[in-house]
Short mmCIF file of C-alpha atoms and ligand atoms in Angstrom, two decimals:
data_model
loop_
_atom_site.label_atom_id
_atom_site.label_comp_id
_atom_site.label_asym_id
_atom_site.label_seq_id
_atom_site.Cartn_x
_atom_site.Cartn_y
_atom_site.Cartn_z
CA UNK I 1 -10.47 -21.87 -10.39
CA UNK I 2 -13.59 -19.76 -9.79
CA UNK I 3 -13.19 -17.45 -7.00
CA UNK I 4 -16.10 -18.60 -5.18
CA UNK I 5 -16.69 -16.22 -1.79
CA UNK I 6 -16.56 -19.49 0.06
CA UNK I 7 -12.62 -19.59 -0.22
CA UNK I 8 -10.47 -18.54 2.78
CA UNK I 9 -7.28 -16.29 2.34
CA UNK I 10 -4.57 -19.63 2.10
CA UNK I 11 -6.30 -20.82 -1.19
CA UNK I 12 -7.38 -17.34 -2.59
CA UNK I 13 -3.64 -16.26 -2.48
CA UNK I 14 -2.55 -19.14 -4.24
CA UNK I 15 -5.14 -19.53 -6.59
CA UNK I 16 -7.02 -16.02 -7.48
CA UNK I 17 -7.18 -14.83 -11.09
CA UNK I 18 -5.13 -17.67 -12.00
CA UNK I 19 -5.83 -20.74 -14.41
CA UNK I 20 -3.43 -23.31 -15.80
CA UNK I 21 -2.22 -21.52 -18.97
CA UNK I 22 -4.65 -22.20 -22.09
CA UNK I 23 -1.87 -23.17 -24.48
CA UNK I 24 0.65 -25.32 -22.40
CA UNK I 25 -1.27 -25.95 -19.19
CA UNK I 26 1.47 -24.92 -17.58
CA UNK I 27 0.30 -24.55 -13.90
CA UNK I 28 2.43 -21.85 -12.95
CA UNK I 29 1.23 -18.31 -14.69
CA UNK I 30 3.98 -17.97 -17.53
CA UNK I 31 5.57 -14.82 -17.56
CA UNK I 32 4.26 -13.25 -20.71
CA UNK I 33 7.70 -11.21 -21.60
CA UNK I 34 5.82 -9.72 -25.09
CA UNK I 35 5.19 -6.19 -25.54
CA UNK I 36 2.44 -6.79 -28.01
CA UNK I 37 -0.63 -9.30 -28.54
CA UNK I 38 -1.41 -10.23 -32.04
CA UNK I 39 -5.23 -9.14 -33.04
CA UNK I 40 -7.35 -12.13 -34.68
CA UNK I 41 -8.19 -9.66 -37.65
CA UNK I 42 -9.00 -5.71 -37.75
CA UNK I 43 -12.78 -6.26 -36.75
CA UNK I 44 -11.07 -7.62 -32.92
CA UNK I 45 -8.53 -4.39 -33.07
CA UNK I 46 -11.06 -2.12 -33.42
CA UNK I 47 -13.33 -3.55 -31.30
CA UNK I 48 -10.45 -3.85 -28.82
CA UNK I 49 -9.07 0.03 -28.91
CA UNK I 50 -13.03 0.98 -28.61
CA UNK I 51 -13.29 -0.73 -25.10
CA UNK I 52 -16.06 -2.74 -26.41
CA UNK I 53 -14.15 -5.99 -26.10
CA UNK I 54 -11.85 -6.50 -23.40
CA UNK I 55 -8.09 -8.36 -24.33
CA UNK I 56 -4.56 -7.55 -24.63
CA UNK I 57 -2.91 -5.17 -27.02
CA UNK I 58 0.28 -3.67 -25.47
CA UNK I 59 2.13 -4.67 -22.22
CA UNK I 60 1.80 -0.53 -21.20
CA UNK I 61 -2.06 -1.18 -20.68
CA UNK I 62 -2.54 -4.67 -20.05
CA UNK I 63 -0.49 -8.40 -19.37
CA UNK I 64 -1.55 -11.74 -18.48
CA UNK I 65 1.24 -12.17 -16.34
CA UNK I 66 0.06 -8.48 -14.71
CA UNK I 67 -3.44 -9.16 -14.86
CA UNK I 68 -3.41 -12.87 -12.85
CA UNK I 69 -1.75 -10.35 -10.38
CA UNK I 70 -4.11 -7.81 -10.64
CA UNK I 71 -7.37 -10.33 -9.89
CA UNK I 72 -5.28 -11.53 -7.04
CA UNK I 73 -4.73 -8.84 -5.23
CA UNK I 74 -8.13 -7.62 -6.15
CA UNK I 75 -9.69 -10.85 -4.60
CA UNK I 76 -7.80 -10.56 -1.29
CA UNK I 77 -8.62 -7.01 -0.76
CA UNK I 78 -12.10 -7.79 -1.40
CA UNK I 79 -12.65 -5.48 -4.56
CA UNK I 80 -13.91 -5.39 -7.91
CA UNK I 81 -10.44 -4.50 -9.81
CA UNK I 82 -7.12 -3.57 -9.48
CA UNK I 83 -4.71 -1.89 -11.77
CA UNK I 84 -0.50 -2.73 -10.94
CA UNK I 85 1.70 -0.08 -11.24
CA UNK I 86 5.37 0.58 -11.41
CA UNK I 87 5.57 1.53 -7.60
CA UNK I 88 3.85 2.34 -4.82
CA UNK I 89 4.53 6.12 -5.26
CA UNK I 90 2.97 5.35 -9.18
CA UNK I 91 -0.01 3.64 -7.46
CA UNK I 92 -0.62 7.01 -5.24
CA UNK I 93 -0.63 9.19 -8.39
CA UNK I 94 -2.68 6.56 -10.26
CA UNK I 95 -5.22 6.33 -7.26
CA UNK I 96 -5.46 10.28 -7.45
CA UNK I 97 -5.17 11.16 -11.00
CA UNK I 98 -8.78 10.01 -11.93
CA UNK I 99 -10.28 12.21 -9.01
CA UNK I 100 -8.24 15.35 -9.37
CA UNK I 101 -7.79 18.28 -11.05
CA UNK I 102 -5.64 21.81 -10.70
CA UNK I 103 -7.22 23.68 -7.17
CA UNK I 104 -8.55 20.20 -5.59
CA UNK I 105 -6.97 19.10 -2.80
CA UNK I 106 -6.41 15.69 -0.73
CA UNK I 107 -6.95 15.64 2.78
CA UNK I 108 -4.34 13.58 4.11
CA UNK I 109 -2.78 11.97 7.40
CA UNK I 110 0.17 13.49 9.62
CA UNK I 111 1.28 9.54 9.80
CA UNK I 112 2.55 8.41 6.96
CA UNK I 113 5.31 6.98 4.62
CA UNK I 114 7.58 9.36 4.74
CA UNK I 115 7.95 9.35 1.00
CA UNK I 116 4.57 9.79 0.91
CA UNK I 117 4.30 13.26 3.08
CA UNK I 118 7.14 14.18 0.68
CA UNK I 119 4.64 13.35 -2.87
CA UNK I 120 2.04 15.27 -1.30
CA UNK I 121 3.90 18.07 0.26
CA UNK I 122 5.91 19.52 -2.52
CA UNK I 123 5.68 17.04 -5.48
CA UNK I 124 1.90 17.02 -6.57
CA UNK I 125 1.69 21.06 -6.34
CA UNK I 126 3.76 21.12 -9.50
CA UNK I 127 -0.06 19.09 -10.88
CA UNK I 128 -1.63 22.18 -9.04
CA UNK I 129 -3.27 19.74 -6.27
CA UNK I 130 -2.76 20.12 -2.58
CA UNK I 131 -2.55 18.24 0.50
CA UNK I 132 -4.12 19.49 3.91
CA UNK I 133 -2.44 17.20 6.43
CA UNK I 134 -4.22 16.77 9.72
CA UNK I 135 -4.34 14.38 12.84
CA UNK I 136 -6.60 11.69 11.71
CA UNK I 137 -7.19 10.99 15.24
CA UNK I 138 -8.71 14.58 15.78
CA UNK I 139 -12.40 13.57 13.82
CA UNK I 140 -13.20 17.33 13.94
CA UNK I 141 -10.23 18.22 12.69
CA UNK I 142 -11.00 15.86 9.52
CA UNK I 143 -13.93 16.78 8.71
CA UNK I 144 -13.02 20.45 9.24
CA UNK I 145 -10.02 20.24 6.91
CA UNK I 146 -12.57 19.02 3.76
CA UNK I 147 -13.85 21.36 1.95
CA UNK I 148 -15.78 21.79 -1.49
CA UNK I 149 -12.23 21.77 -3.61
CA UNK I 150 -11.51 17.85 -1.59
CA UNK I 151 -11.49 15.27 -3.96
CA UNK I 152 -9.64 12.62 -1.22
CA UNK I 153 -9.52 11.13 1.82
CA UNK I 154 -6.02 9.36 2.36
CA UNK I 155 -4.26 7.94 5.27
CA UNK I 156 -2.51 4.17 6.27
CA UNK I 157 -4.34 1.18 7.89
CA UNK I 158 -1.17 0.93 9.59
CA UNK I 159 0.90 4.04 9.66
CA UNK I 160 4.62 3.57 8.86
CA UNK I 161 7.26 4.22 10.73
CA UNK I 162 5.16 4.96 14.13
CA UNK I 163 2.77 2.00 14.87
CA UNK I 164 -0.26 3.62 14.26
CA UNK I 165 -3.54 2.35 13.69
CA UNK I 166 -6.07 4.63 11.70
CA UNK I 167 -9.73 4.21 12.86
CA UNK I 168 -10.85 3.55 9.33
CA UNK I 169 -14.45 3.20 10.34
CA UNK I 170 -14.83 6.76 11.97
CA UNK I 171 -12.91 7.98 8.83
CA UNK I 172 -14.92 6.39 6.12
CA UNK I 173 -17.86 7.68 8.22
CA UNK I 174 -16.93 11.19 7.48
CA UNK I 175 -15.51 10.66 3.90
CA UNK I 176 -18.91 9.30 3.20
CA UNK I 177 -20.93 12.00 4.44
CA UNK I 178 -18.56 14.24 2.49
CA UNK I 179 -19.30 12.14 -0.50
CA UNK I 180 -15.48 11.69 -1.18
CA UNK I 181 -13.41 8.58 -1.73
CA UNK I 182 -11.42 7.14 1.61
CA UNK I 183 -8.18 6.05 -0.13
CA UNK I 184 -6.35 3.56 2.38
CA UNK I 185 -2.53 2.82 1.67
CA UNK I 186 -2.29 -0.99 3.63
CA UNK I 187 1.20 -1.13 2.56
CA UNK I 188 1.94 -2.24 6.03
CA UNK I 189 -0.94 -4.19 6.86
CA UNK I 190 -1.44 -5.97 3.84
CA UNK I 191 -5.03 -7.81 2.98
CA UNK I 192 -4.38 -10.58 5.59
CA UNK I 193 -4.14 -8.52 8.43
CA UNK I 194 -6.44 -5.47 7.38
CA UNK I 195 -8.98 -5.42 4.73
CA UNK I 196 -10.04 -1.94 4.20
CA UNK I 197 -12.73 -1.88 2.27
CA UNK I 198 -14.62 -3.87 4.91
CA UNK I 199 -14.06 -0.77 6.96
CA UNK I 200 -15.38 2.00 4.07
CA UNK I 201 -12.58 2.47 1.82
CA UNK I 202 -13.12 3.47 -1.48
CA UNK I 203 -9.59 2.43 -2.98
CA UNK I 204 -6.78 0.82 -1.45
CA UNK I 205 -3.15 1.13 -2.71
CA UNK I 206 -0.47 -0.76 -2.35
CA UNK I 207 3.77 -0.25 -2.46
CA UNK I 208 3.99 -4.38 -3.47
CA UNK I 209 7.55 -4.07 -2.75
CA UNK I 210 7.26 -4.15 0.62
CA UNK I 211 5.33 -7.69 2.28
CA UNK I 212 2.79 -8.64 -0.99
CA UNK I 213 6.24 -9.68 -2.57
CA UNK I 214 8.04 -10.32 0.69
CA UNK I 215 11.80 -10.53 -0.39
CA UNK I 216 13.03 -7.18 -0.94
CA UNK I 217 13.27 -8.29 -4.97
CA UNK I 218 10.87 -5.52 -6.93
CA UNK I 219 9.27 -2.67 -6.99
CA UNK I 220 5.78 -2.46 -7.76
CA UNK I 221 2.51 -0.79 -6.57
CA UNK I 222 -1.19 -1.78 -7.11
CA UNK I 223 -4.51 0.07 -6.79
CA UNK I 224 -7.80 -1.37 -5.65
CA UNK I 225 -11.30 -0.38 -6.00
CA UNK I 226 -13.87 -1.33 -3.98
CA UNK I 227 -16.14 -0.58 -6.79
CA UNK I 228 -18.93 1.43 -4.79
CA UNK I 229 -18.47 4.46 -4.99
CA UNK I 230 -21.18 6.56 -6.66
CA UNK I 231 -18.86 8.45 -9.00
CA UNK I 232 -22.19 10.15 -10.66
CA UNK I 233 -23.77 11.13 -7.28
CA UNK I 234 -22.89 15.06 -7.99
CA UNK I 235 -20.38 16.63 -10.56
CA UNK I 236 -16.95 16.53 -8.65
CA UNK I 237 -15.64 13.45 -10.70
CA UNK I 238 -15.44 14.20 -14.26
CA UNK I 239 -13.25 12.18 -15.39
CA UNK I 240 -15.49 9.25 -14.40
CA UNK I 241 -18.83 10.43 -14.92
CA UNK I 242 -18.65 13.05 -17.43
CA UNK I 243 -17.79 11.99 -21.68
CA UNK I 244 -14.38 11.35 -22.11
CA UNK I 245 -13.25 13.24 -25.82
CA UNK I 246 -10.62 10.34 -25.96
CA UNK I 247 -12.98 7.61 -26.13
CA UNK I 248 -15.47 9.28 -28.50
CA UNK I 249 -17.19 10.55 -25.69
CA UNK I 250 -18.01 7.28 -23.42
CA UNK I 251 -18.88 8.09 -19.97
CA UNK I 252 -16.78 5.71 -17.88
CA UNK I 253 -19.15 5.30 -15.19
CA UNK I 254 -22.35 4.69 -17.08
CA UNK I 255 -20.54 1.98 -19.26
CA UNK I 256 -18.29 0.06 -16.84
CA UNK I 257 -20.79 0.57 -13.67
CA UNK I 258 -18.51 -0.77 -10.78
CA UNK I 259 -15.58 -1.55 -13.12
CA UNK I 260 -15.50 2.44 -13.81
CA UNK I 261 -12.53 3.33 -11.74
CA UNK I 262 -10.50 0.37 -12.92
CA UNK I 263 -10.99 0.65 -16.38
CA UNK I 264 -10.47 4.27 -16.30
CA UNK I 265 -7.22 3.76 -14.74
CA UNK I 266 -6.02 1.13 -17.23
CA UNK I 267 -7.62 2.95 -20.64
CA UNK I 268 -6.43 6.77 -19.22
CA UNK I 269 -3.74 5.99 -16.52
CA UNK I 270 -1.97 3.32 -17.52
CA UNK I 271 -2.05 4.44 -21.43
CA UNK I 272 -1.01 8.30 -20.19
CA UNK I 273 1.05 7.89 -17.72
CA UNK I 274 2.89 4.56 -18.37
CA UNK I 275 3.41 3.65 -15.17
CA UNK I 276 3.22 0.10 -16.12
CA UNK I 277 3.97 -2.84 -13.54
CA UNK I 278 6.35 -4.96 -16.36
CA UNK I 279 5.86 -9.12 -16.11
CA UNK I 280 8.52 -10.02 -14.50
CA UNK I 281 7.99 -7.74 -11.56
CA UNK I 282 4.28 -9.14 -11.60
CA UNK I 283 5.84 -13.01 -11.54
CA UNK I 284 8.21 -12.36 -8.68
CA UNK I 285 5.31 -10.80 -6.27
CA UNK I 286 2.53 -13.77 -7.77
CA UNK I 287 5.29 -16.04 -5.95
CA UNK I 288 5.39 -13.85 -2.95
CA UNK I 289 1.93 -13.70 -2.40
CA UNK I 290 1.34 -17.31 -2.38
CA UNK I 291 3.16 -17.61 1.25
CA UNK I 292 1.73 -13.90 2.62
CA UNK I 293 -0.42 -15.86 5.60
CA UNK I 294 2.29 -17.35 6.71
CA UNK I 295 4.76 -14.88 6.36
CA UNK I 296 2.55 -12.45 8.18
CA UNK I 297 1.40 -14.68 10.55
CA UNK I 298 5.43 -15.30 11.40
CA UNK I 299 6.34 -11.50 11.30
CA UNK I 300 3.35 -10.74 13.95
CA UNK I 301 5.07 -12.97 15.89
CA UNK I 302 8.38 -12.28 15.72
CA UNK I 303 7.36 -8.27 16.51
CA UNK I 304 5.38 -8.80 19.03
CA UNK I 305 8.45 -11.12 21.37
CA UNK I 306 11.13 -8.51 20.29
CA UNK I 307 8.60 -5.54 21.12
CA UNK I 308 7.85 -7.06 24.48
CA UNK I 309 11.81 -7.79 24.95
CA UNK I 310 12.63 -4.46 23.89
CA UNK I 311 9.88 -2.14 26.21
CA UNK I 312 11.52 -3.73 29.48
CA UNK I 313 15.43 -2.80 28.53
CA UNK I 314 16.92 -0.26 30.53
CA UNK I 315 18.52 0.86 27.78
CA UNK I 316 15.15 1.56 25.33
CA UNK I 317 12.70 4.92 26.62
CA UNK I 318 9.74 3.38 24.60
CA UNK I 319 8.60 1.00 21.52
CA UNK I 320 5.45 1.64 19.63
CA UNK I 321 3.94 -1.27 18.62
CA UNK I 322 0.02 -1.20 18.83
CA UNK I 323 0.55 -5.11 19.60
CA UNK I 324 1.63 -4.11 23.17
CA UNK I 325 -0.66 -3.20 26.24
CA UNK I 326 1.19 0.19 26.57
CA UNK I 327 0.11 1.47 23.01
CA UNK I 328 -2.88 3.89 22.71
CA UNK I 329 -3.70 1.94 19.96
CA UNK I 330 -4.06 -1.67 21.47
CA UNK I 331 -7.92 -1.34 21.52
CA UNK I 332 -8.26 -0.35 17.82
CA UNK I 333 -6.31 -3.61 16.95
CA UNK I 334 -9.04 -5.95 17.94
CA UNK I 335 -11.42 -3.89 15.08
CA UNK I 336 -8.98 -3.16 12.28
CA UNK I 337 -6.63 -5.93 11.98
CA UNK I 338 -7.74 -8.61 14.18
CA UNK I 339 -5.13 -10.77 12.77
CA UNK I 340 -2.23 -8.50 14.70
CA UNK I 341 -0.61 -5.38 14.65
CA UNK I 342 1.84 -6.37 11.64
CA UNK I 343 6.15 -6.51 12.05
CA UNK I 344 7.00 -2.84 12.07
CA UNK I 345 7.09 -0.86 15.20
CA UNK I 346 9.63 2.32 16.02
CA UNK I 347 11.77 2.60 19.26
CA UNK I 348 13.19 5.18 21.39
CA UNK I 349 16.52 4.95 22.65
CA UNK I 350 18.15 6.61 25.66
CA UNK I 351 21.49 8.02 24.02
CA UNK I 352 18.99 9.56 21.29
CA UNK I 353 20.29 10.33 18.00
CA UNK I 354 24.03 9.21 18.55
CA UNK I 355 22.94 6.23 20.28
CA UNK I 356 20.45 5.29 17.06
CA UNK I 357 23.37 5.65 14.84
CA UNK I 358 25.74 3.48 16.54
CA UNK I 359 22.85 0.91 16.97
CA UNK I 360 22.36 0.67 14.00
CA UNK I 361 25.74 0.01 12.75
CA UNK I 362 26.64 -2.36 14.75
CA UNK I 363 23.96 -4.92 14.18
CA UNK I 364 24.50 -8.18 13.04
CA UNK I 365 21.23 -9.84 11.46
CA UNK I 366 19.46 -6.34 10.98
CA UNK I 367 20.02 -4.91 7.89
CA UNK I 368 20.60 -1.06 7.63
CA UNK I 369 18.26 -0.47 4.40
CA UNK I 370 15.55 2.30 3.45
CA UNK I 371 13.17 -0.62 3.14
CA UNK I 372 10.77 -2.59 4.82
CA UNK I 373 8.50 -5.72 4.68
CA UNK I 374 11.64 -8.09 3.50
CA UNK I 375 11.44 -11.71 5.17
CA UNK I 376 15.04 -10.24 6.53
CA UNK I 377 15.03 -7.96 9.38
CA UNK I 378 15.57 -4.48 8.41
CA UNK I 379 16.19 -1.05 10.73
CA UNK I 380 16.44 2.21 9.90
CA UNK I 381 17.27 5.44 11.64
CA UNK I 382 14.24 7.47 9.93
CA UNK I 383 15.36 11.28 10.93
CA UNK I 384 18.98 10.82 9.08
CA UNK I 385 17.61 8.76 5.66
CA UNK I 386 13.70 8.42 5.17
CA UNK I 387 12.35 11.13 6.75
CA UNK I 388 15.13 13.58 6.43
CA UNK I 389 13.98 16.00 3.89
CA UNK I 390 11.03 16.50 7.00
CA UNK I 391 10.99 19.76 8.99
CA UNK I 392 11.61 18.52 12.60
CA UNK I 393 7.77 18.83 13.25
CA UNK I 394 7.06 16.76 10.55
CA UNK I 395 9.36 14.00 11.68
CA UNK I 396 7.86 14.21 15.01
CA UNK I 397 4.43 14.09 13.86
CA UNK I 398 5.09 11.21 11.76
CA UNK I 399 7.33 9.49 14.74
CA UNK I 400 10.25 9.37 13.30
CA UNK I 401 12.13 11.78 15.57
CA UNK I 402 16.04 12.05 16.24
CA UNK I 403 15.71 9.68 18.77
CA UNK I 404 13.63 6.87 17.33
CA UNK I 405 15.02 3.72 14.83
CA UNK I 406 12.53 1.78 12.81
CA UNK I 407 12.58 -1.45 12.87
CA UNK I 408 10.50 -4.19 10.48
CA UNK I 409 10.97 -7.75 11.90
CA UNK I 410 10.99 -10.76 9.64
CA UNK I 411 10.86 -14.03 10.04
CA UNK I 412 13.81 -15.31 11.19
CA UNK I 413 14.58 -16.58 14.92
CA UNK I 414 12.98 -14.01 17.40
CA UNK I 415 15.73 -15.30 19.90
CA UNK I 416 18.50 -14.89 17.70
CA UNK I 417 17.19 -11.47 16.75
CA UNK I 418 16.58 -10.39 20.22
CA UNK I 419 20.73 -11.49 21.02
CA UNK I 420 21.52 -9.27 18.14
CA UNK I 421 19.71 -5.93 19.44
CA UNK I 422 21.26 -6.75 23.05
CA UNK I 423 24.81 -6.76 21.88
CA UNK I 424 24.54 -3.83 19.30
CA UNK I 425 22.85 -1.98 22.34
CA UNK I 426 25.47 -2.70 24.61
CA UNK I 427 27.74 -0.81 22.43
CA UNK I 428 25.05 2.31 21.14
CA UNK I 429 24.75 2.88 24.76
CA UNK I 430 27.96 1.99 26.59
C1 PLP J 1 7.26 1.87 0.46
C2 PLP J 1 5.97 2.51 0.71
C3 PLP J 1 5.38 3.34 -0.24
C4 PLP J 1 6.03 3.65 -1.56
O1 PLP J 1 6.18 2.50 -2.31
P1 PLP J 1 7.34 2.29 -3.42
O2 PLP J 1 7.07 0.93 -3.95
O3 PLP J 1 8.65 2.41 -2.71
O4 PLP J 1 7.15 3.39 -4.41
C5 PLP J 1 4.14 3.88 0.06
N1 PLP J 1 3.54 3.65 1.23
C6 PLP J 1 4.08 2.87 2.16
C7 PLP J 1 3.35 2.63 3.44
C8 PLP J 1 5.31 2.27 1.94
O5 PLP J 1 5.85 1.48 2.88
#
């Protein structure tokens, strides 16, 4: 189909960037398991490897099965491209790797994946880049913490583990004036219930693992560009305005315009790096994607009866879940993801970290897993797995202190998920 603007989300996530395959018609996008695309004569190859003609040539830089993927998520997010990676984490490094270079730092979030705070804590020093981590809540504070070495803004529409929501307008705001790209990981949020670039992001990444595939099946990661960014504005992006000596000196963003960042990440990243999202990964989230309305809309749901259940126990200090009156972060709701405050929300239990523990074993329908965004419901005790390689003020600052389980609700029963955190909390607390 043409992806006409006039299409809401239920069609565009069935039907964006795909087309009944040209040599079966098979109406389901085949999953192209071939490493390698045969040229139509050395003229094509050439042209092909010269980025003058655009096609496939090896499954480490391009896939038709990745690709329907790619335009998909692309077309929910409301950008111009998308490039699928191997994992979230990969889709982090691809997002970054175009914009940075040894001494340039990101300017990053206190709230986030925990995994995440761990890549740009220690990990991405070892590329000679740095993270400045600061309350994204504290506006001064941002802007204070960019300086002339800051190559990115980074934080999550909706902050994993602590039910957060990021004021992405007041950010981009900033980020703009600082003439830097707002990357926005909406992981949690995902396009239905957050679209970031409507709210100034430059790129959005994505761990697909998590709710665009829905059934705890893959791993995969995607990055999106909004495509207007004005990568030649001043000097600070080389790699996308200045000749590339691998390409015969092409500038990426004089000859691909919008597409700059996308092809960049695809001809550079994806070639250099290898962290390629393989076809089968890219079939099982196509089929996930096609139900992520209605998952989401069940999840938001779901959350928002066991959050409500959950804040009046005795037995439960406090849940944080921006769907409830009580959060600081109702209001922003409304603005940034009108369509609710997603399924995962952290709570505090009296009985603190033994308590947690013995929760969380003896749940029936939760499952204790390091995961989240499954159609199952999942809980984790953050400060023992996730977030344990975190100093204690780190774990804090990200909510995930000794005290505090995650929990991401699927889409089962909310009554019969409600009976199971009563009888497991009879026994943490008893
Ligand atoms: C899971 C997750 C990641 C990392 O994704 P992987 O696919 O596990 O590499 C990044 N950000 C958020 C918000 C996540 O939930």
């Amino acid at each position: 189909m043409t992806d006409g603007p006039s299409y809401g989300f239920d069609t565009l996530q069935i039907h964006a960037g795909a087309r009944p395959d040209p040599a079966t018609g098979a109406r389901q996008t085949p999953i192209y398991q071939s490493t390698a695309f045969v040229f139509r004569d050395a003229d094509h190859a050439a042209a092909l490897f010269n980025l003058q003609e655009v096609g496939y040539i090896y499954s480490r830089l391009t896939n038709p099965t990745v690709a329907v993927l790619q335009e998909r998520i692309a077309t929910l997010e409301g950008g111009v491209g998308a490039v699928c990676c191997s994992s979230g984490h990969a889709a982090q490094i691809m997002a970054l790797f175009p914009l940075m270079s040894p001494g340039k730092n990101v300017v990053a979030s206190t709230r986030l994946y925990g995994g995440t705070v761990t890549q740009f804590s220690q990990t991405i020093k070892r590329f000679g880049w740095s993270a400045t981590f600061v309350d994204f809540d504290d506006l001064d504070a941002v802007k204070a913490a960019i300086n002339d070495d800051t190559r990115a803004v980074f934080c999550e529409a909706i902050a994993n583990p602590g039910g957060y929501i990021t004021d992405l307008d007041a950010i981009s705001a900033i980020s703009d004036a600082a003439e830097v790209p707002l990357i926005v990981d909406n992981t949690s949020a995902t396009p239905y219930l957050c679209r970031p670039i409507e709210h100034g992001a430059t790129l959005v990444v994505h761990s697909t693992t998590k709710y665009l595939t829905g059934n705890g099946t893959v791993t995969g990661g995607c990055v999106v560009d909004s495509g207007k960014f004005d990568w030649t504005a001043n000097d600070k992006f080389p790699s996308l305005s200045a000749p590339e000596p691998a390409y015969h000196g092409l500038k990426f963003a004089e000859t691909f315009g919008p597409l700059a960042f996308t092809f960049h990440g695809i001809a550079i990243g994806l070639r250099d790096l290898g962290m390629t999202m393989n076809p089968q990964a890219a079939h099982y989230t196509l089929m996930g994607i096609e139900t992520l309305s209605l998952r989401m809309e069940r999840h938001v749901e779901n959350a928002q009866k066991v959050a409500a259940w959950l804040e009046t126990d005795p037995r439960v200090d406090y849940v944080t879940y921006a769907g409830l009156p009580s959060s600081p972060y109702y209001d922003r709701v409304k603005k940034i993801c009108p369509r609710g405050a997603g399924g995962l929300f952290t709570v505090a239990i009296k009985g603190g970290y033994e308590a947690c523990v013995k929760l969380v074993d003896n749940l029936e329908i939760f499952s204790h897993v390091a995961n989240l965004g499954d159609t199952r419901s999942l809980i984790i005790h953050s400060a023992s797995t996730t977030h344990r390689q975190l100093s204690a003020e780190q774990q804090e600052a990200a909510g995930a202190g000794p005290n505090v389980v995650r929990i991401s609700i699927g889409i089962e029963d909310a009554d019969d998920l409600i009976a199971d955190l009563d009888q497991a909390l009879a026994k943490a607390t008893a």
